[in-house]
DNA sequence: TACGTGGATAGGAATGTATCCTATTTAGGA
DNA sequence: TCCTAAATAGGATACATTCCTATCCACGTA
């Protein structure tokens, strides 16, 4: 499996340390190693994969810590998730070409159409990964309901 | 919650019936109702949500049937999933703007860059859903490993 | 229309993922 | 170095998904 260059990883860890300090959270060994693992991997690991990768070096590392730390990193903006967050698998029976708006907080997903976005030019290099079946745009944001709840606090 | 117009739903069910016949699979009451539920919903329901919606009408409907049917519909191409399929949540620590290639079969996810795709124009209407945080392109396909395995069969 | 059969379902058991709980440990300021 | 609030470990729990198998039924055939 490919790795991100260590120089780049160090740079990202530096950014994380700054963000942690700014947010007033503690810089534990666990947090640094968990972030290092995600930052140095190109294949978007699951929490389980992160735990497995670190276990040899950190045999007492708990699953809970991995999960808590990954969500913390997400809140700090150092890490993001692929697809709708936290939720279970979501299904879509819209046969027309369309695109998705996804709420980062509650997972709400809505379709929208755009003939312009249906005609995107995908870089040649992508076909190195495999066949191309479909292409769609994902817009990430916070939905109106969640924005409302945020204000109520 | 909004619904897809019933005329459009009927059209999709017709397409499903044709596809089922072509594929030689049985048209059970359960399959039709499960497909109807996904096809008439605009909010991309989870398997659990589909089960809950149908329970009053079909009190003996099992979770297993809902799951099996949704994957069947996915294989038939009548339904798709949001984000990486089947897998657990995946994390991404790449701070640069980037896009994703996702394998529909195994969930492999890889980044790619394109300054052109970083500058997409999103339709006005999308801001009706909520705030816009980030936009990225998702390319769906079958990765080289999975294509290879497919040939071996 | 009735029959037979292979595919499909129900329901509970098993697995796997993610979170909660709480006693113990530790980072980082005083 | 000491103190304290924050963080962790590890087991318990909750929930999502799949597996297992006896039973049921869609649909081709007569």
PDB file of C-alpha atoms in Angstrom, chain B residues 39-132:
ATOM      1  CA  UNK B  39     -38.572   4.900  -5.385  1.00  0.00           C
ATOM      2  CA  UNK B  40     -41.210   7.145  -3.850  1.00  0.00           C
ATOM      3  CA  UNK B  41     -38.960   8.655  -1.219  1.00  0.00           C
ATOM      4  CA  UNK B  42     -36.766  11.693  -1.814  1.00  0.00           C
ATOM      5  CA  UNK B  43     -34.706  11.341   1.335  1.00  0.00           C
ATOM      6  CA  UNK B  44     -32.597   8.271   0.561  1.00  0.00           C
ATOM      7  CA  UNK B  45     -33.846   5.982   3.294  1.00  0.00           C
ATOM      8  CA  UNK B  46     -31.762   3.415   5.157  1.00  0.00           C
ATOM      9  CA  UNK B  47     -32.802  -0.237   5.181  1.00  0.00           C
ATOM     10  CA  UNK B  48     -34.186   0.290   8.660  1.00  0.00           C
ATOM     11  CA  UNK B  49     -36.285   3.242   7.470  1.00  0.00           C
ATOM     12  CA  UNK B  50     -37.720   1.171   4.637  1.00  0.00           C
ATOM     13  CA  UNK B  51     -38.608  -1.598   7.066  1.00  0.00           C
ATOM     14  CA  UNK B  52     -40.241   0.815   9.459  1.00  0.00           C
ATOM     15  CA  UNK B  53     -42.283   2.442   6.691  1.00  0.00           C
ATOM     16  CA  UNK B  54     -43.621  -0.881   5.460  1.00  0.00           C
ATOM     17  CA  UNK B  55     -44.208  -2.571   8.820  1.00  0.00           C
ATOM     18  CA  UNK B  56     -47.773  -1.285   9.335  1.00  0.00           C
ATOM     19  CA  UNK B  57     -48.837  -2.709   5.972  1.00  0.00           C
ATOM     20  CA  UNK B  58     -46.606  -5.797   6.112  1.00  0.00           C
ATOM     21  CA  UNK B  59     -46.204  -6.765   9.757  1.00  0.00           C
ATOM     22  CA  UNK B  60     -44.247  -9.948   9.049  1.00  0.00           C
ATOM     23  CA  UNK B  61     -41.689  -8.341   6.762  1.00  0.00           C
ATOM     24  CA  UNK B  62     -38.229  -9.311   7.983  1.00  0.00           C
ATOM     25  CA  UNK B  63     -35.114  -7.169   8.097  1.00  0.00           C
ATOM     26  CA  UNK B  64     -33.282  -9.798   6.137  1.00  0.00           C
ATOM     27  CA  UNK B  65     -35.699  -9.502   3.243  1.00  0.00           C
ATOM     28  CA  UNK B  66     -35.325  -5.739   3.174  1.00  0.00           C
ATOM     29  CA  UNK B  67     -31.548  -5.983   3.052  1.00  0.00           C
ATOM     30  CA  UNK B  68     -31.480  -8.798   0.515  1.00  0.00           C
ATOM     31  CA  UNK B  69     -33.918  -6.973  -1.697  1.00  0.00           C
ATOM     32  CA  UNK B  70     -32.076  -3.668  -1.554  1.00  0.00           C
ATOM     33  CA  UNK B  71     -28.812  -5.326  -2.579  1.00  0.00           C
ATOM     34  CA  UNK B  72     -30.654  -7.187  -5.300  1.00  0.00           C
ATOM     35  CA  UNK B  73     -32.048  -3.904  -6.594  1.00  0.00           C
ATOM     36  CA  UNK B  74     -28.556  -2.473  -6.469  1.00  0.00           C
ATOM     37  CA  UNK B  75     -27.223  -5.375  -8.518  1.00  0.00           C
ATOM     38  CA  UNK B  76     -30.036  -4.868 -11.017  1.00  0.00           C
ATOM     39  CA  UNK B  77     -29.010  -1.228 -11.306  1.00  0.00           C
ATOM     40  CA  UNK B  78     -32.420  -0.002 -10.098  1.00  0.00           C
ATOM     41  CA  UNK B  79     -30.993   1.474  -6.913  1.00  0.00           C
ATOM     42  CA  UNK B  80     -27.643   2.862  -5.863  1.00  0.00           C
ATOM     43  CA  UNK B  81     -26.036   3.638  -2.533  1.00  0.00           C
ATOM     44  CA  UNK B  82     -24.686   6.901  -1.193  1.00  0.00           C
ATOM     45  CA  UNK B  83     -21.017   6.862  -0.377  1.00  0.00           C
ATOM     46  CA  UNK B  84     -18.833   3.795  -0.139  1.00  0.00           C
ATOM     47  CA  UNK B  85     -20.890   0.629  -0.069  1.00  0.00           C
ATOM     48  CA  UNK B  86     -21.371  -1.804   2.809  1.00  0.00           C
ATOM     49  CA  UNK B  87     -18.278  -0.637   4.649  1.00  0.00           C
ATOM     50  CA  UNK B  88     -17.859   1.186   7.916  1.00  0.00           C
ATOM     51  CA  UNK B  89     -17.152   4.906   8.106  1.00  0.00           C
ATOM     52  CA  UNK B  90     -13.978   5.921   6.288  1.00  0.00           C
ATOM     53  CA  UNK B  91     -11.747   8.825   7.258  1.00  0.00           C
ATOM     54  CA  UNK B  92      -9.747  11.237   5.144  1.00  0.00           C
ATOM     55  CA  UNK B  93      -6.934  13.483   6.370  1.00  0.00           C
ATOM     56  CA  UNK B  94      -6.025  15.070   3.050  1.00  0.00           C
ATOM     57  CA  UNK B  95      -6.238  18.833   3.634  1.00  0.00           C
ATOM     58  CA  UNK B  96      -5.932  19.766  -0.045  1.00  0.00           C
ATOM     59  CA  UNK B  97      -9.071  20.087  -2.161  1.00  0.00           C
ATOM     60  CA  UNK B  98      -9.454  16.728  -3.835  1.00  0.00           C
ATOM     61  CA  UNK B  99     -11.912  14.262  -5.261  1.00  0.00           C
ATOM     62  CA  UNK B 100     -12.645  10.593  -4.779  1.00  0.00           C
ATOM     63  CA  UNK B 101     -12.679   7.469  -6.841  1.00  0.00           C
ATOM     64  CA  UNK B 102     -14.798   4.811  -5.086  1.00  0.00           C
ATOM     65  CA  UNK B 103     -15.082   1.156  -6.069  1.00  0.00           C
ATOM     66  CA  UNK B 104     -18.731   0.115  -5.982  1.00  0.00           C
ATOM     67  CA  UNK B 105     -17.810  -3.461  -5.237  1.00  0.00           C
ATOM     68  CA  UNK B 106     -15.136  -3.436  -2.534  1.00  0.00           C
ATOM     69  CA  UNK B 107     -15.262   0.135  -1.286  1.00  0.00           C
ATOM     70  CA  UNK B 108     -11.698   1.010  -2.260  1.00  0.00           C
ATOM     71  CA  UNK B 109     -11.351   4.788  -2.164  1.00  0.00           C
ATOM     72  CA  UNK B 110      -8.609   6.873  -3.725  1.00  0.00           C
ATOM     73  CA  UNK B 111      -7.987  10.578  -4.050  1.00  0.00           C
ATOM     74  CA  UNK B 112      -7.356  12.484  -7.209  1.00  0.00           C
ATOM     75  CA  UNK B 113      -6.760  16.154  -7.929  1.00  0.00           C
ATOM     76  CA  UNK B 114      -8.186  18.462 -10.527  1.00  0.00           C
ATOM     77  CA  UNK B 115      -8.052  22.216 -10.282  1.00  0.00           C
ATOM     78  CA  UNK B 116     -10.831  22.330 -12.875  1.00  0.00           C
ATOM     79  CA  UNK B 117     -13.149  20.258 -10.687  1.00  0.00           C
ATOM     80  CA  UNK B 118     -12.348  22.435  -7.682  1.00  0.00           C
ATOM     81  CA  UNK B 119     -14.171  25.326  -9.337  1.00  0.00           C
ATOM     82  CA  UNK B 120     -17.614  23.893 -10.000  1.00  0.00           C
ATOM     83  CA  UNK B 121     -20.628  26.131 -10.216  1.00  0.00           C
ATOM     84  CA  UNK B 122     -23.343  24.796  -7.934  1.00  0.00           C
ATOM     85  CA  UNK B 123     -26.964  25.665  -8.785  1.00  0.00           C
ATOM     86  CA  UNK B 124     -28.569  28.370  -6.668  1.00  0.00           C
ATOM     87  CA  UNK B 125     -31.313  26.023  -5.608  1.00  0.00           C
ATOM     88  CA  UNK B 126     -28.906  23.935  -3.552  1.00  0.00           C
ATOM     89  CA  UNK B 127     -28.505  26.691  -0.986  1.00  0.00           C
ATOM     90  CA  UNK B 128     -32.155  26.085  -0.134  1.00  0.00           C
ATOM     91  CA  UNK B 129     -31.060  22.904   1.612  1.00  0.00           C
ATOM     92  CA  UNK B 130     -28.594  24.627   3.926  1.00  0.00           C
ATOM     93  CA  UNK B 131     -25.072  26.049   4.049  1.00  0.00           C
ATOM     94  CA  UNK B 132     -22.426  24.892   1.608  1.00  0.00           C
TER      95      UNK B 132
END
